[in-house]
PDB file of C-alpha atoms in Angstrom:
ATOM      1  CA  MET A   1      19.891   3.741   8.153  1.00 77.00           C
ATOM      2  CA  GLY A   2      22.449   1.363   9.581  1.00 75.00           C
ATOM      3  CA  PHE A   3      24.508   1.565   6.422  1.00 76.00           C
ATOM      4  CA  GLY A   4      24.444   5.346   6.648  1.00 80.00           C
ATOM      5  CA  LEU A   5      25.664   5.249  10.235  1.00 82.00           C
ATOM      6  CA  LEU A   6      28.403   2.716   9.547  1.00 80.00           C
ATOM      7  CA  TRP A   7      29.681   4.021   6.213  1.00 80.00           C
ATOM      8  CA  PRO A   8      31.612   6.976   7.717  1.00 83.00           C
ATOM      9  CA  ARG A   9      33.335   4.408   9.975  1.00 84.00           C
ATOM     10  CA  ARG A  10      34.355   2.111   7.136  1.00 81.00           C
ATOM     11  CA  ARG A  11      38.033   2.890   7.665  1.00 83.00           C
ATOM     12  CA  THR A  12      37.920   1.391  11.164  1.00 86.00           C
ATOM     13  CA  VAL A  13      38.259  -2.343  11.690  1.00 87.00           C
ATOM     14  CA  ALA A  14      34.975  -2.601  13.591  1.00 88.00           C
ATOM     15  CA  GLY A  15      33.069  -0.486  11.070  1.00 85.00           C
ATOM     16  CA  ALA A  16      34.370  -2.372   8.031  1.00 86.00           C
ATOM     17  CA  ALA A  17      33.767  -5.763   9.638  1.00 89.00           C
ATOM     18  CA  THR A  18      30.213  -4.865  10.663  1.00 89.00           C
ATOM     19  CA  LEU A  19      29.387  -3.500   7.208  1.00 87.00           C
ATOM     20  CA  ALA A  20      30.790  -6.597   5.532  1.00 88.00           C
ATOM     21  CA  ALA A  21      28.805  -8.873   7.855  1.00 91.00           C
ATOM     22  CA  VAL A  22      25.596  -6.958   7.138  1.00 89.00           C
ATOM     23  CA  VAL A  23      26.096  -7.262   3.374  1.00 90.00           C
ATOM     24  CA  ALA A  24      26.920 -10.979   3.620  1.00 92.00           C
ATOM     25  CA  VAL A  25      23.961 -11.802   5.878  1.00 93.00           C
ATOM     26  CA  THR A  26      21.598  -9.799   3.677  1.00 92.00           C
ATOM     27  CA  ALA A  27      22.758 -11.683   0.588  1.00 92.00           C
ATOM     28  CA  ALA A  28      22.435 -15.031   2.377  1.00 94.00           C
ATOM     29  CA  TRP A  29      18.919 -14.250   3.602  1.00 94.00           C
ATOM     30  CA  SER A  30      17.886 -13.088   0.115  1.00 93.00           C
ATOM     31  CA  TYR A  31      19.173 -16.374  -1.263  1.00 94.00           C
ATOM     32  CA  ALA A  32      17.211 -18.339   1.374  1.00 93.00           C
ATOM     33  CA  LEU A  33      13.986 -16.528   0.439  1.00 91.00           C
ATOM     34  CA  LEU A  34      14.556 -16.912  -3.290  1.00 92.00           C
ATOM     35  CA  ARG A  35      15.147 -20.657  -2.850  1.00 91.00           C
ATOM     36  CA  ARG A  36      11.542 -21.014  -1.657  1.00 89.00           C
ATOM     37  CA  THR A  37      10.543 -20.560  -5.311  1.00 90.00           C
ATOM     38  CA  PRO A  38      13.266 -22.553  -7.108  1.00 89.00           C
ATOM     39  CA  ASP A  39      11.483 -22.449 -10.474  1.00 90.00           C
ATOM     40  CA  TRP A  40      11.141 -18.645 -10.463  1.00 91.00           C
ATOM     41  CA  HIS A  41      14.274 -17.076 -12.002  1.00 92.00           C
ATOM     42  CA  PRO A  42      16.562 -19.826 -10.619  1.00 93.00           C
ATOM     43  CA  TRP A  43      19.659 -17.846 -11.638  1.00 93.00           C
ATOM     44  CA  LEU A  44      18.820 -14.911  -9.374  1.00 93.00           C
ATOM     45  CA  GLY A  45      19.605 -16.589  -6.046  1.00 93.00           C
ATOM     46  CA  PRO A  46      23.175 -17.655  -6.919  1.00 93.00           C
ATOM     47  CA  VAL A  47      23.882 -14.249  -8.468  1.00 93.00           C
ATOM     48  CA  VAL A  48      22.688 -12.471  -5.328  1.00 93.00           C
ATOM     49  CA  VAL A  49      24.598 -14.636  -2.858  1.00 92.00           C
ATOM     50  CA  VAL A  50      27.859 -14.764  -4.849  1.00 93.00           C
ATOM     51  CA  GLY A  51      27.690 -11.058  -5.626  1.00 92.00           C
ATOM     52  CA  GLY A  52      26.903 -10.314  -1.989  1.00 91.00           C
ATOM     53  CA  LEU A  53      29.911 -12.263  -0.726  1.00 91.00           C
ATOM     54  CA  VAL A  54      32.187 -10.572  -3.257  1.00 92.00           C
ATOM     55  CA  THR A  55      30.807  -7.194  -2.229  1.00 91.00           C
ATOM     56  CA  ALA A  56      31.317  -8.052   1.451  1.00 89.00           C
ATOM     57  CA  GLY A  57      34.981  -8.637   0.633  1.00 90.00           C
ATOM     58  CA  MET A  58      35.104  -5.271  -1.128  1.00 88.00           C
ATOM     59  CA  VAL A  59      33.593  -3.600   1.932  1.00 85.00           C
ATOM     60  CA  LEU A  60      36.391  -5.030   4.083  1.00 83.00           C
ATOM     61  CA  ARG A  61      38.799  -3.164   1.824  1.00 82.00           C
ATOM     62  CA  ALA A  62      36.581  -0.085   1.457  1.00 76.00           C
ATOM     63  CA  ALA A  63      39.345   2.145   2.816  1.00 70.00           C
ATOM     64  CA  TYR A  64      41.461   1.303  -0.234  1.00 74.00           C
ATOM     65  CA  LEU A  65      38.780   1.249  -2.956  1.00 81.00           C
ATOM     66  CA  PRO A  66      36.603   3.977  -4.520  1.00 85.00           C
ATOM     67  CA  GLY A  67      33.837   4.650  -1.997  1.00 82.00           C
ATOM     68  CA  ARG A  68      31.056   5.155  -4.546  1.00 85.00           C
ATOM     69  CA  VAL A  69      31.827   1.881  -6.279  1.00 87.00           C
ATOM     70  CA  VAL A  70      31.741  -0.104  -3.040  1.00 86.00           C
ATOM     71  CA  ALA A  71      28.604   1.617  -1.722  1.00 85.00           C
ATOM     72  CA  GLY A  72      26.785   1.198  -5.038  1.00 88.00           C
ATOM     73  CA  ALA A  73      27.665  -2.495  -5.234  1.00 88.00           C
ATOM     74  CA  ALA A  74      26.504  -3.100  -1.652  1.00 86.00           C
ATOM     75  CA  VAL A  75      23.172  -1.345  -2.200  1.00 87.00           C
ATOM     76  CA  ARG A  76      22.546  -3.174  -5.479  1.00 89.00           C
ATOM     77  CA  ARG A  77      23.213  -6.581  -3.902  1.00 87.00           C
ATOM     78  CA  ALA A  78      21.005  -5.798  -0.917  1.00 88.00           C
ATOM     79  CA  LEU A  79      18.086  -4.634  -3.058  1.00 91.00           C
ATOM     80  CA  ALA A  80      18.304  -7.187  -5.891  1.00 91.00           C
ATOM     81  CA  GLY A  81      15.912  -9.683  -4.251  1.00 91.00           C
ATOM     82  CA  PRO A  82      13.342  -7.104  -3.040  1.00 91.00           C
ATOM     83  CA  ALA A  83      13.446  -5.381  -6.440  1.00 93.00           C
ATOM     84  CA  ALA A  84      12.703  -8.667  -8.220  1.00 92.00           C
ATOM     85  CA  TYR A  85       9.800  -9.335  -5.826  1.00 90.00           C
ATOM     86  CA  ALA A  86       8.459  -5.823  -6.411  1.00 90.00           C
ATOM     87  CA  GLN A  87       8.620  -6.245 -10.192  1.00 91.00           C
ATOM     88  CA  GLU A  88       6.815  -9.597  -9.978  1.00 89.00           C
ATOM     89  CA  THR A  89       4.114  -8.062  -7.758  1.00 86.00           C
ATOM     90  CA  VAL A  90       3.531  -5.128 -10.105  1.00 88.00           C
ATOM     91  CA  ALA A  91       3.503  -7.305 -13.227  1.00 88.00           C
ATOM     92  CA  SER A  92       1.043  -9.921 -11.917  1.00 82.00           C
ATOM     93  CA  PRO A  93      -2.711  -9.275 -11.565  1.00 78.00           C
ATOM     94  CA  ARG A  94      -3.811  -9.353  -7.921  1.00 70.00           C
ATOM     95  CA  SER A  95      -7.246  -9.366  -6.316  1.00 67.00           C
ATOM     96  CA  GLY A  96      -8.807  -9.872  -2.924  1.00 63.00           C
ATOM     97  CA  VAL A  97      -8.126  -8.418   0.500  1.00 58.00           C
ATOM     98  CA  ILE A  98      -4.682  -9.952   1.113  1.00 65.00           C
ATOM     99  CA  VAL A  99      -2.243  -8.931  -1.603  1.00 69.00           C
ATOM    100  CA  THR A 100       1.101 -10.673  -1.208  1.00 74.00           C
ATOM    101  CA  ALA A 101       4.487  -9.723  -2.611  1.00 78.00           C
ATOM    102  CA  GLY A 102       6.616 -11.848  -4.873  1.00 83.00           C
ATOM    103  CA  PRO A 103       5.893 -15.127  -6.645  1.00 86.00           C
ATOM    104  CA  ALA A 104       3.426 -17.668  -5.269  1.00 77.00           C
ATOM    105  CA  VAL A 105       4.863 -20.654  -3.435  1.00 71.00           C
ATOM    106  CA  ALA A 106       3.485 -24.179  -3.460  1.00 58.00           C
ATOM    107  CA  SER A 107       2.233 -24.053   0.137  1.00 48.00           C
ATOM    108  CA  GLY A 108       0.228 -20.852  -0.220  1.00 43.00           C
ATOM    109  CA  ALA A 109       0.942 -17.183   0.211  1.00 39.00           C
ATOM    110  CA  GLY A 110       1.164 -14.521   2.859  1.00 40.00           C
ATOM    111  CA  LEU A 111      -1.096 -14.771   5.911  1.00 42.00           C
ATOM    112  CA  MET A 112      -2.999 -17.692   4.393  1.00 40.00           C
ATOM    113  CA  ARG A 113       0.083 -19.933   4.286  1.00 38.00           C
ATOM    114  CA  THR A 114       0.323 -22.813   6.739  1.00 35.00           C
ATOM    115  CA  ALA A 115       3.516 -23.534   8.622  1.00 35.00           C
ATOM    116  CA  THR A 116       5.859 -25.258   6.209  1.00 35.00           C
ATOM    117  CA  SER A 117       9.194 -26.999   6.115  1.00 34.00           C
ATOM    118  CA  ARG A 118      10.703 -27.028   2.624  1.00 34.00           C
ATOM    119  CA  GLY A 119       7.276 -26.986   1.046  1.00 37.00           C
ATOM    120  CA  LYS A 120       5.714 -29.706   3.239  1.00 37.00           C
ATOM    121  CA  GLN A 121       3.023 -28.998   5.801  1.00 36.00           C
ATOM    122  CA  GLN A 122       3.923 -29.684   9.394  1.00 36.00           C
ATOM    123  CA  PRO A 123       1.212 -31.542  11.333  1.00 37.00           C
ATOM    124  CA  GLY A 124      -0.209 -29.990  14.449  1.00 35.00           C
ATOM    125  CA  ARG A 125       0.110 -26.382  13.278  1.00 33.00           C
ATOM    126  CA  GLU A 126      -2.970 -24.173  13.323  1.00 36.00           C
ATOM    127  CA  VAL A 127      -3.815 -21.902  10.431  1.00 37.00           C
ATOM    128  CA  VAL A 128      -4.740 -18.508  11.840  1.00 42.00           C
ATOM    129  CA  LEU A 129      -6.462 -17.241   8.716  1.00 46.00           C
ATOM    130  CA  MET A 130      -8.366 -19.645   6.514  1.00 45.00           C
ATOM    131  CA  HIS A 131     -10.088 -17.588   3.862  1.00 53.00           C
ATOM    132  CA  SER A 132     -12.392 -14.637   3.451  1.00 62.00           C
ATOM    133  CA  SER A 133     -15.906 -14.610   2.098  1.00 67.00           C
ATOM    134  CA  PRO A 134     -16.221 -15.124  -1.660  1.00 76.00           C
ATOM    135  CA  PRO A 135     -16.787 -12.012  -3.770  1.00 85.00           C
ATOM    136  CA  PRO A 136     -20.374 -10.831  -3.244  1.00 92.00           C
ATOM    137  CA  SER A 137     -22.892 -11.256  -6.014  1.00 93.00           C
ATOM    138  CA  ALA A 138     -24.254  -8.263  -7.901  1.00 95.00           C
ATOM    139  CA  GLU A 139     -27.577  -8.848  -6.149  1.00 96.00           C
ATOM    140  CA  LEU A 140     -25.957  -8.640  -2.714  1.00 96.00           C
ATOM    141  CA  VAL A 141     -23.980  -5.533  -3.648  1.00 96.00           C
ATOM    142  CA  ALA A 142     -27.145  -3.823  -4.825  1.00 96.00           C
ATOM    143  CA  LEU A 143     -28.950  -4.806  -1.623  1.00 96.00           C
ATOM    144  CA  LEU A 144     -26.224  -3.438   0.656  1.00 96.00           C
ATOM    145  CA  LYS A 145     -25.889  -0.207  -1.295  1.00 96.00           C
ATOM    146  CA  ALA A 146     -29.628   0.500  -1.373  1.00 95.00           C
ATOM    147  CA  ASP A 147     -30.485   3.047   1.328  1.00 93.00           C
ATOM    148  CA  ALA A 148     -26.919   2.746   2.674  1.00 96.00           C
ATOM    149  CA  ALA A 149     -26.771   6.448   3.520  1.00 95.00           C
ATOM    150  CA  SER A 150     -29.486   5.949   6.151  1.00 96.00           C
ATOM    151  CA  TYR A 151     -27.266   3.711   8.301  1.00 97.00           C
ATOM    152  CA  ARG A 152     -23.963   4.113  10.076  1.00 97.00           C
ATOM    153  CA  TRP A 153     -23.121   0.562   8.965  1.00 97.00           C
ATOM    154  CA  PRO A 154     -25.173  -0.754   6.052  1.00 97.00           C
ATOM    155  CA  ALA A 155     -23.897  -4.216   7.024  1.00 97.00           C
ATOM    156  CA  ALA A 156     -22.054  -6.135   9.729  1.00 97.00           C
ATOM    157  CA  THR A 157     -20.173  -9.395   9.470  1.00 96.00           C
ATOM    158  CA  LEU A 158     -17.575 -11.423  11.350  1.00 94.00           C
ATOM    159  CA  THR A 159     -13.888 -10.416  11.051  1.00 92.00           C
ATOM    160  CA  SER A 160     -12.346  -7.501   9.213  1.00 91.00           C
ATOM    161  CA  LEU A 161     -11.142  -9.946   6.548  1.00 87.00           C
ATOM    162  CA  ASN A 162     -14.747 -10.620   5.570  1.00 91.00           C
ATOM    163  CA  ALA A 163     -15.831  -7.013   6.125  1.00 94.00           C
ATOM    164  CA  ALA A 164     -13.175  -5.834   3.684  1.00 92.00           C
ATOM    165  CA  VAL A 165     -14.705  -7.954   0.916  1.00 92.00           C
ATOM    166  CA  TYR A 166     -18.044  -6.168   1.252  1.00 95.00           C
ATOM    167  CA  GLN A 167     -16.506  -2.738   1.807  1.00 95.00           C
ATOM    168  CA  LEU A 168     -14.442  -2.979  -1.361  1.00 93.00           C
ATOM    169  CA  ALA A 169     -17.433  -4.159  -3.380  1.00 94.00           C
ATOM    170  CA  THR A 170     -19.975  -1.629  -2.066  1.00 95.00           C
ATOM    171  CA  ARG A 171     -17.775   1.312  -1.030  1.00 95.00           C
ATOM    172  CA  THR A 172     -19.795   1.552   2.180  1.00 96.00           C
ATOM    173  CA  PRO A 173     -18.827   1.026   5.858  1.00 97.00           C
ATOM    174  CA  VAL A 174     -19.150  -2.540   7.129  1.00 97.00           C
ATOM    175  CA  MET A 175     -18.812  -3.416  10.814  1.00 97.00           C
ATOM    176  CA  ALA A 176     -16.150  -6.051  11.491  1.00 95.00           C
ATOM    177  CA  ILE A 177     -17.430  -8.014  14.491  1.00 95.00           C
ATOM    178  CA  GLY A 178     -14.566  -9.509  16.460  1.00 92.00           C
ATOM    179  CA  GLY A 179     -11.885  -7.406  14.817  1.00 91.00           C
ATOM    180  CA  PHE A 180      -9.176  -8.833  12.606  1.00 87.00           C
ATOM    181  CA  ASN A 181      -9.832 -12.564  12.996  1.00 81.00           C
ATOM    182  CA  GLY A 182     -12.921 -12.691  15.201  1.00 84.00           C
ATOM    183  CA  THR A 183     -11.162 -13.023  18.550  1.00 86.00           C
ATOM    184  CA  ASP A 184     -11.553  -9.456  19.806  1.00 89.00           C
ATOM    185  CA  PRO A 185     -14.486  -8.976  22.236  1.00 91.00           C
ATOM    186  CA  ALA A 186     -15.735  -5.960  20.335  1.00 93.00           C
ATOM    187  CA  PRO A 187     -18.470  -5.060  20.074  1.00 96.00           C
ATOM    188  CA  THR A 188     -20.154  -6.855  22.963  1.00 95.00           C
ATOM    189  CA  LEU A 189     -23.618  -8.320  22.479  1.00 96.00           C
ATOM    190  CA  GLU A 190     -25.128  -5.472  24.499  1.00 97.00           C
ATOM    191  CA  GLN A 191     -23.374  -2.859  22.354  1.00 97.00           C
ATOM    192  CA  PHE A 192     -24.434  -4.609  19.169  1.00 97.00           C
ATOM    193  CA  GLN A 193     -28.049  -4.769  20.371  1.00 97.00           C
ATOM    194  CA  GLN A 194     -27.949  -1.034  21.084  1.00 97.00           C
ATOM    195  CA  TYR A 195     -26.694  -0.319  17.562  1.00 98.00           C
ATOM    196  CA  VAL A 196     -29.497  -2.464  16.152  1.00 97.00           C
ATOM    197  CA  ALA A 197     -32.132  -0.804  18.376  1.00 96.00           C
ATOM    198  CA  ARG A 198     -30.971   2.612  17.148  1.00 96.00           C
ATOM    199  CA  LYS A 199     -31.198   1.337  13.551  1.00 96.00           C
ATOM    200  CA  GLN A 200     -27.523   2.021  12.905  1.00 97.00           C
ATOM    201  CA  ILE A 201     -26.937  -1.381  11.270  1.00 98.00           C
ATOM    202  CA  HIS A 202     -29.112  -2.617   8.413  1.00 97.00           C
ATOM    203  CA  TYR A 203     -27.945  -6.164   7.637  1.00 97.00           C
ATOM    204  CA  PHE A 204     -25.875  -8.944   9.127  1.00 98.00           C
ATOM    205  CA  VAL A 205     -24.137 -10.898   6.366  1.00 96.00           C
ATOM    206  CA  ASP A 206     -23.169 -14.533   6.838  1.00 92.00           C
ATOM    207  CA  GLY A 207     -21.054 -14.967   3.734  1.00 70.00           C
ATOM    208  CA  GLY A 208     -19.588 -18.400   4.367  1.00 54.00           C
ATOM    209  CA  GLY A 209     -16.026 -17.190   4.918  1.00 48.00           C
ATOM    210  CA  MET A 210     -13.861 -17.736   7.975  1.00 46.00           C
ATOM    211  CA  GLY A 211     -15.937 -17.377  11.110  1.00 45.00           C
ATOM    212  CA  ASN A 212     -19.243 -16.750   9.359  1.00 47.00           C
ATOM    213  CA  GLY A 213     -21.810 -19.334  10.305  1.00 46.00           C
ATOM    214  CA  SER A 214     -19.241 -21.084  12.469  1.00 46.00           C
ATOM    215  CA  PRO A 215     -18.163 -18.734  15.228  1.00 46.00           C
ATOM    216  CA  GLN A 216     -16.236 -21.420  17.132  1.00 46.00           C
ATOM    217  CA  GLY A 217     -12.739 -20.190  17.809  1.00 51.00           C
ATOM    218  CA  GLY A 218     -13.845 -16.538  17.852  1.00 64.00           C
ATOM    219  CA  SER A 219     -14.470 -14.428  20.917  1.00 80.00           C
ATOM    220  CA  ASP A 220     -17.367 -15.188  23.234  1.00 89.00           C
ATOM    221  CA  ALA A 221     -18.856 -11.818  22.288  1.00 92.00           C
ATOM    222  CA  ALA A 222     -18.818 -12.704  18.586  1.00 92.00           C
ATOM    223  CA  GLN A 223     -20.442 -16.081  19.223  1.00 92.00           C
ATOM    224  CA  ARG A 224     -23.182 -14.487  21.310  1.00 94.00           C
ATOM    225  CA  ILE A 225     -23.872 -11.891  18.594  1.00 96.00           C
ATOM    226  CA  VAL A 226     -24.178 -14.544  15.893  1.00 94.00           C
ATOM    227  CA  GLU A 227     -26.481 -16.678  18.042  1.00 95.00           C
ATOM    228  CA  TRP A 228     -28.665 -13.687  18.885  1.00 97.00           C
ATOM    229  CA  VAL A 229     -28.941 -12.606  15.248  1.00 97.00           C
ATOM    230  CA  LYS A 230     -29.871 -16.097  14.060  1.00 95.00           C
ATOM    231  CA  THR A 231     -32.542 -16.563  16.724  1.00 96.00           C
ATOM    232  CA  THR A 232     -34.009 -13.074  16.414  1.00 96.00           C
ATOM    233  CA  PHE A 233     -34.060 -12.389  12.691  1.00 97.00           C
ATOM    234  CA  THR A 234     -34.989 -14.312   9.552  1.00 95.00           C
ATOM    235  CA  ALA A 235     -32.342 -15.256   7.007  1.00 95.00           C
ATOM    236  CA  ARG A 236     -32.706 -14.804   3.286  1.00 95.00           C
ATOM    237  CA  THR A 237     -30.318 -16.101   0.669  1.00 95.00           C
ATOM    238  CA  VAL A 238     -28.783 -13.433  -1.545  1.00 95.00           C
ATOM    239  CA  GLY A 239     -26.289 -14.859  -3.995  1.00 91.00           C
ATOM    240  CA  THR A 240     -24.053 -17.148  -1.927  1.00 88.00           C
ATOM    241  CA  ALA A 241     -24.634 -15.323   1.366  1.00 93.00           C
ATOM    242  CA  GLU A 242     -27.231 -15.544   4.117  1.00 95.00           C
ATOM    243  CA  VAL A 243     -28.471 -12.057   4.957  1.00 97.00           C
ATOM    244  CA  TYR A 244     -30.409 -11.009   8.063  1.00 97.00           C
ATOM    245  CA  ASP A 245     -32.383  -7.752   7.998  1.00 97.00           C
ATOM    246  CA  LEU A 246     -31.723  -6.285  11.443  1.00 97.00           C
ATOM    247  CA  THR A 247     -34.565  -3.798  11.073  1.00 96.00           C
ATOM    248  CA  ALA A 248     -37.191  -6.546  10.794  1.00 93.00           C
ATOM    249  CA  PRO A 249     -37.235  -9.036  13.720  1.00 89.00           C
ATOM    250  CA  ALA A 250     -38.780 -12.405  13.011  1.00 82.00           C
TER     251      ALA A 250
END
């Protein structure tokens, strides 16, 4: 969008200078990102940054060069890094609830990566997202899907990261207690108890992922719900998960 706004002004000093700066900064930032994976196509970073700087020089002289040639070169340099990341993402098998773009880096990937400095972990930084529950067993999937149509939520669990694991496996709605990472005060214990009393939730699943079985760090509402479930209902082990039947109090 910015390129489209600036391109008609390429014959002005301010327009040409701004366009050239944008191309140069984009190439430099692409190079910085590509250097985080130095063993993955090591030639690509230098090509992008050198080509970007050459193209930035062409943009400065855009008033005297063929417009289509300059515009095409600028777009190609700007999209070279993202295009390579997209190709790597499409070509590599991915699974799970957090699919990341581009090649894997040594320190992790995406939202599960800790704060890093040139590949080394920095002490004192907190990881917001640890991991989700492991893939549910066939036995657990069958349990959650059985009679699922009779409930608004066949299952509930802590965090949407964990809920997504069960939703993808069972294709049924799963309540995410505490929202994205367990810190939202929704639902409250009173609301959750009302859902249970109305038989709108069948099971609570403690799958061993982030937050499950260890609600510390989550919202007070989530902690109270977990404590109430564990003191009111009986757990049974299904695969690797602890499951509480919310329709059958202990």
